[in-house]
Amino acid sequence: METPDVGIPPELARGMSMADQYEYLRTKLTRRRALVTAGAVAAGGLLTGCGGDSPGPKASAASSASPTIAAAGPGSSVAPFGRHLAFGSDPRTQMRISWQVPAAVRTPYVRIGARPDDLGGKVKAEVRALHTPGVDGVRRALDQYYVHAAVADLLPGSTYYYGVGHEGFDPADAAHRATVASFRTAPSGAERFVFTAFGDQGVGRSAAAIDRLLLKAAPAFHLHAGDICYADGTGRGEKSDGYDPTAWDAFLKQSEPVARSVPWMVTTGNHDMEAWYSPDGYGGQLARFSLPDNGFDPRTAPGVYAFRYGNVGVVALDANDVSYEIPANRGYTEGRQTAWLKRTLSTLRAAADVDFVVVFFHHCAYSTSAHASDGGVRAEWQPLFDRYQVDLVVNGHNHVYERTDALKGGRVGRTVPVGGSTDPTRDGTVYVTAGGGGRDLYGFPADAPESYEGHVRDRDSVDTFHWTRSRENAAETVEWSRVRYRGFSYLSVEAVGGPSARLTVSALAEDGRRIDRFEVRRGA
């Protein structure tokens, strides 16, 4: 059954602000949301060959504040693109499969199976339609359609093949068999694995080159520390920002070769606050991504969540909530995110099967590049990182690679040179700025030359600044800036469990050269 028209009557819309229109649509459409439901369309289980009593993957409810609009379309003439994966709350058994279609479609779905030639029955998916209003003389109005399915009851440590489709486009047909992709669920216990990370990517030659390196590295998952696409080129989180929604089409096509098989775990940067969709700017994020829904409020803060993979607990945060530099969303959670962070870190640190805790978010706690350090991040979260002995913090925002020594209470607890090691139980936390994902690069202060593997130029101190609550730059001279590189790069982290549990953290340049390496061992 088709969903009734859910638009705003023109005579009403003319008298409404964009925020009013958003609230009107959200209220009206929430009643019509169709979340992904359990079960398969085909009889006898989701995987062909599975009887009704056999275990197999099923769809679970996907959480989103964006409305789902059932739509009709030309079917066979509409090809899905921009596939991207994300874990559910439990990466061992849950996967979110997302994609985009260039026009409205009927009955979207995923087929999933243990073999590429046997994709099984259809798992229902939901369409999240996103409307961007036009601006006279600047941009046309645009409707975009994002599709999501949440699959559960998968087997840990297993490879699955999937294809996405809709009425008129079946990935099981021979004509579309080339669109079939695969993914692997997290193992049930601690095994060696590698994950990657960067922030500040955008669309372009260098961004695509970094993606190709990730594809070769075949990580278990990728962490994207915000400023994902740069459709909002200004980054203040205001409606006056320059904005081009078609940049998302290009971005999802660019990242698809990796993100269709590697879970693409994103969080929100300042350029991801898109003020046209919701008061907090995250309506676009909610439409495009389906992420774990175990944060303090997945309906309003999609970039805040946690998951465990092997012996590593990962926490994603929204630093727009605490930033002193860019105040558009400062305080929007009224302290709830920080309270959730405290509970989450406490739980992870108490878990017997978690050796390491990694936290990632956008704004830098410690950096000497253009945006420098955000005092709001330090004030709100650094004490918690110290208290719960977080092993690694990954940021973006500054378009460089920079790495600190081990810090405790904002001071150097241990110098960690290239190739060095650290013990967070004794020394403190290492902070990495991995902002060289593809966007135009920044530099460093004049008295802080680059210093990286094969080109070490250590300095006792660097003159820089941090942002204050009043949005002023407070000068400071710091001793913690250990590695600095201003080329495009990404972070690669190898996790090993068992009696010799360790994180081996490496940074690799666009040409594949290693520019940094250090090791984290607890209780060493």
mmCIF file of N, CA and C in Angstrom, residues 328-380:
data_model
loop_
_atom_site.group_PDB
_atom_site.id
_atom_site.type_symbol
_atom_site.label_atom_id
_atom_site.label_comp_id
_atom_site.label_asym_id
_atom_site.label_seq_id
_atom_site.Cartn_x
_atom_site.Cartn_y
_atom_site.Cartn_z
ATOM 1 N N ALA A 328 27.781 26.391 17.237
ATOM 2 C CA ALA A 328 26.421 26.178 16.717
ATOM 3 C C ALA A 328 25.637 25.142 17.522
ATOM 4 N N ASN A 329 26.269 24.036 17.896
ATOM 5 C CA ASN A 329 25.577 22.971 18.631
ATOM 6 C C ASN A 329 26.098 22.797 20.052
ATOM 7 N N ARG A 330 26.883 23.747 20.515
ATOM 8 C CA ARG A 330 27.458 23.586 21.852
ATOM 9 C C ARG A 330 26.353 23.479 22.899
ATOM 10 N N GLY A 331 26.433 22.421 23.697
ATOM 11 C CA GLY A 331 25.467 22.224 24.775
ATOM 12 C C GLY A 331 24.136 21.661 24.350
ATOM 13 N N TYR A 332 24.010 21.196 23.098
ATOM 14 C CA TYR A 332 22.682 20.762 22.648
ATOM 15 C C TYR A 332 22.204 19.496 23.370
ATOM 16 N N THR A 333 23.122 18.704 23.929
ATOM 17 C CA THR A 333 22.679 17.522 24.672
ATOM 18 C C THR A 333 22.471 17.814 26.157
ATOM 19 N N GLU A 334 22.766 19.032 26.582
ATOM 20 C CA GLU A 334 22.587 19.435 27.986
ATOM 21 C C GLU A 334 23.306 18.483 28.938
ATOM 22 N N GLY A 335 24.483 18.052 28.540
ATOM 23 C CA GLY A 335 25.309 17.212 29.397
ATOM 24 C C GLY A 335 25.029 15.720 29.298
ATOM 25 N N ARG A 336 24.020 15.335 28.530
ATOM 26 C CA ARG A 336 23.660 13.919 28.464
ATOM 27 C C ARG A 336 24.727 13.089 27.753
ATOM 28 N N GLN A 337 25.386 13.684 26.757
ATOM 29 C CA GLN A 337 26.423 12.917 26.063
ATOM 30 C C GLN A 337 27.584 12.610 26.999
ATOM 31 N N THR A 338 28.015 13.586 27.771
ATOM 32 C CA THR A 338 29.133 13.359 28.686
ATOM 33 C C THR A 338 28.762 12.344 29.756
ATOM 34 N N ALA A 339 27.524 12.396 30.248
ATOM 35 C CA ALA A 339 27.079 11.407 31.234
ATOM 36 C C ALA A 339 27.064 10.009 30.620
ATOM 37 N N TRP A 340 26.608 9.919 29.359
ATOM 38 C CA TRP A 340 26.623 8.631 28.658
ATOM 39 C C TRP A 340 28.051 8.142 28.458
ATOM 40 N N LEU A 341 28.958 9.056 28.110
ATOM 41 C CA LEU A 341 30.361 8.694 27.929
ATOM 42 C C LEU A 341 30.934 8.106 29.208
ATOM 43 N N LYS A 342 30.650 8.726 30.317
ATOM 44 C CA LYS A 342 31.162 8.224 31.592
ATOM 45 C C LYS A 342 30.672 6.803 31.851
ATOM 46 N N ARG A 343 29.371 6.557 31.638
ATOM 47 C CA ARG A 343 28.822 5.213 31.856
ATOM 48 C C ARG A 343 29.448 4.205 30.889
ATOM 49 N N THR A 344 29.613 4.616 29.649
ATOM 50 C CA THR A 344 30.126 3.702 28.628
ATOM 51 C C THR A 344 31.583 3.341 28.884
ATOM 52 N N LEU A 345 32.408 4.344 29.215
ATOM 53 C CA LEU A 345 33.805 4.054 29.519
ATOM 54 C C LEU A 345 33.930 3.167 30.754
ATOM 55 N N SER A 346 33.090 3.407 31.737
ATOM 56 C CA SER A 346 33.123 2.580 32.948
ATOM 57 C C SER A 346 32.791 1.127 32.617
ATOM 58 N N THR A 347 31.781 0.942 31.775
ATOM 59 C CA THR A 347 31.379 -0.414 31.396
ATOM 60 C C THR A 347 32.471 -1.115 30.594
ATOM 61 N N LEU A 348 33.041 -0.417 29.629
ATOM 62 C CA LEU A 348 34.083 -1.020 28.801
ATOM 63 C C LEU A 348 35.322 -1.358 29.617
ATOM 64 N N ARG A 349 35.716 -0.452 30.495
ATOM 65 C CA ARG A 349 36.934 -0.706 31.270
ATOM 66 C C ARG A 349 36.738 -1.850 32.251
ATOM 67 N N ALA A 350 35.487 -2.081 32.664
ATOM 68 C CA ALA A 350 35.225 -3.175 33.606
ATOM 69 C C ALA A 350 35.046 -4.515 32.908
ATOM 70 N N ALA A 351 34.905 -4.512 31.575
ATOM 71 C CA ALA A 351 34.655 -5.752 30.837
ATOM 72 C C ALA A 351 35.927 -6.593 30.753
ATOM 73 N N ALA A 352 35.848 -7.851 31.159
ATOM 74 C CA ALA A 352 37.013 -8.721 31.187
ATOM 75 C C ALA A 352 37.550 -9.015 29.798
ATOM 76 N N ASP A 353 36.679 -8.955 28.779
ATOM 77 C CA ASP A 353 37.110 -9.301 27.426
ATOM 78 C C ASP A 353 37.538 -8.094 26.601
ATOM 79 N N VAL A 354 37.604 -6.913 27.215
ATOM 80 C CA VAL A 354 38.044 -5.699 26.518
ATOM 81 C C VAL A 354 39.428 -5.308 27.032
ATOM 82 N N ASP A 355 40.430 -5.393 26.165
ATOM 83 C CA ASP A 355 41.778 -4.981 26.539
ATOM 84 C C ASP A 355 41.998 -3.490 26.312
ATOM 85 N N PHE A 356 41.443 -2.962 25.220
ATOM 86 C CA PHE A 356 41.741 -1.591 24.817
ATOM 87 C C PHE A 356 40.461 -0.815 24.528
ATOM 88 N N VAL A 357 40.515 0.483 24.836
ATOM 89 C CA VAL A 357 39.395 1.392 24.551
ATOM 90 C C VAL A 357 39.903 2.493 23.638
ATOM 91 N N VAL A 358 39.241 2.642 22.495
ATOM 92 C CA VAL A 358 39.574 3.656 21.499
ATOM 93 C C VAL A 358 38.388 4.604 21.371
ATOM 94 N N VAL A 359 38.640 5.902 21.439
ATOM 95 C CA VAL A 359 37.595 6.912 21.307
ATOM 96 C C VAL A 359 37.911 7.767 20.089
ATOM 97 N N PHE A 360 36.889 8.075 19.275
ATOM 98 C CA PHE A 360 37.125 8.956 18.131
ATOM 99 C C PHE A 360 36.026 9.999 18.025
ATOM 100 N N PHE A 361 36.438 11.190 17.616
ATOM 101 C CA PHE A 361 35.533 12.319 17.422
ATOM 102 C C PHE A 361 36.259 13.353 16.589
ATOM 103 N N HIS A 362 35.628 14.481 16.296
ATOM 104 C CA HIS A 362 36.173 15.386 15.289
ATOM 105 C C HIS A 362 37.163 16.414 15.852
ATOM 106 N N HIS A 363 36.716 17.332 16.682
ATOM 107 C CA HIS A 363 37.541 18.451 17.135
ATOM 108 C C HIS A 363 38.710 17.958 17.976
ATOM 109 N N CYS A 364 39.858 18.582 17.794
ATOM 110 C CA CYS A 364 41.079 18.097 18.437
ATOM 111 C C CYS A 364 41.155 18.472 19.910
ATOM 112 N N ALA A 365 41.521 17.494 20.704
ATOM 113 C CA ALA A 365 41.863 17.787 22.095
ATOM 114 C C ALA A 365 43.259 18.384 22.179
ATOM 115 N N TYR A 366 44.167 17.870 21.322
ATOM 116 C CA TYR A 366 45.551 18.333 21.350
ATOM 117 C C TYR A 366 46.101 18.374 19.924
ATOM 118 N N SER A 367 46.340 19.570 19.419
ATOM 119 C CA SER A 367 46.948 19.755 18.105
ATOM 120 C C SER A 367 47.567 21.136 18.033
ATOM 121 N N THR A 368 48.572 21.287 17.178
ATOM 122 C CA THR A 368 49.217 22.594 16.998
ATOM 123 C C THR A 368 48.956 23.173 15.620
ATOM 124 N N SER A 369 48.128 22.517 14.802
ATOM 125 C CA SER A 369 47.860 22.997 13.444
ATOM 126 C C SER A 369 46.824 24.114 13.465
ATOM 127 N N ALA A 370 46.211 24.407 12.319
ATOM 128 C CA ALA A 370 45.440 25.637 12.120
ATOM 129 C C ALA A 370 44.335 25.861 13.152
ATOM 130 N N HIS A 371 43.520 24.834 13.399
ATOM 131 C CA HIS A 371 42.441 24.968 14.392
ATOM 132 C C HIS A 371 42.954 24.786 15.812
ATOM 133 N N ALA A 372 44.160 24.281 15.947
ATOM 134 C CA ALA A 372 44.789 24.038 17.249
ATOM 135 C C ALA A 372 43.910 23.128 18.115
ATOM 136 N N SER A 373 43.894 23.380 19.425
ATOM 137 C CA SER A 373 43.196 22.510 20.379
ATOM 138 C C SER A 373 41.916 23.169 20.857
ATOM 139 N N ASP A 374 40.904 22.341 21.106
ATOM 140 C CA ASP A 374 39.620 22.855 21.579
ATOM 141 C C ASP A 374 39.526 22.701 23.089
ATOM 142 N N GLY A 375 39.477 23.826 23.786
ATOM 143 C CA GLY A 375 39.408 23.793 25.242
ATOM 144 C C GLY A 375 38.148 23.151 25.763
ATOM 145 N N GLY A 376 37.061 23.181 24.972
ATOM 146 C CA GLY A 376 35.826 22.540 25.398
ATOM 147 C C GLY A 376 35.960 21.034 25.470
ATOM 148 N N VAL A 377 36.633 20.446 24.496
ATOM 149 C CA VAL A 377 36.891 19.012 24.517
ATOM 150 C C VAL A 377 37.735 18.656 25.733
ATOM 151 N N ARG A 378 38.785 19.436 25.958
ATOM 152 C CA ARG A 378 39.636 19.160 27.122
ATOM 153 C C ARG A 378 38.841 19.236 28.429
ATOM 154 N N ALA A 379 38.044 20.286 28.564
ATOM 155 C CA ALA A 379 37.330 20.499 29.827
ATOM 156 C C ALA A 379 36.320 19.393 30.107
ATOM 157 N N GLU A 380 35.583 18.957 29.072
ATOM 158 C CA GLU A 380 34.509 17.998 29.272
ATOM 159 C C GLU A 380 34.997 16.554 29.324
#
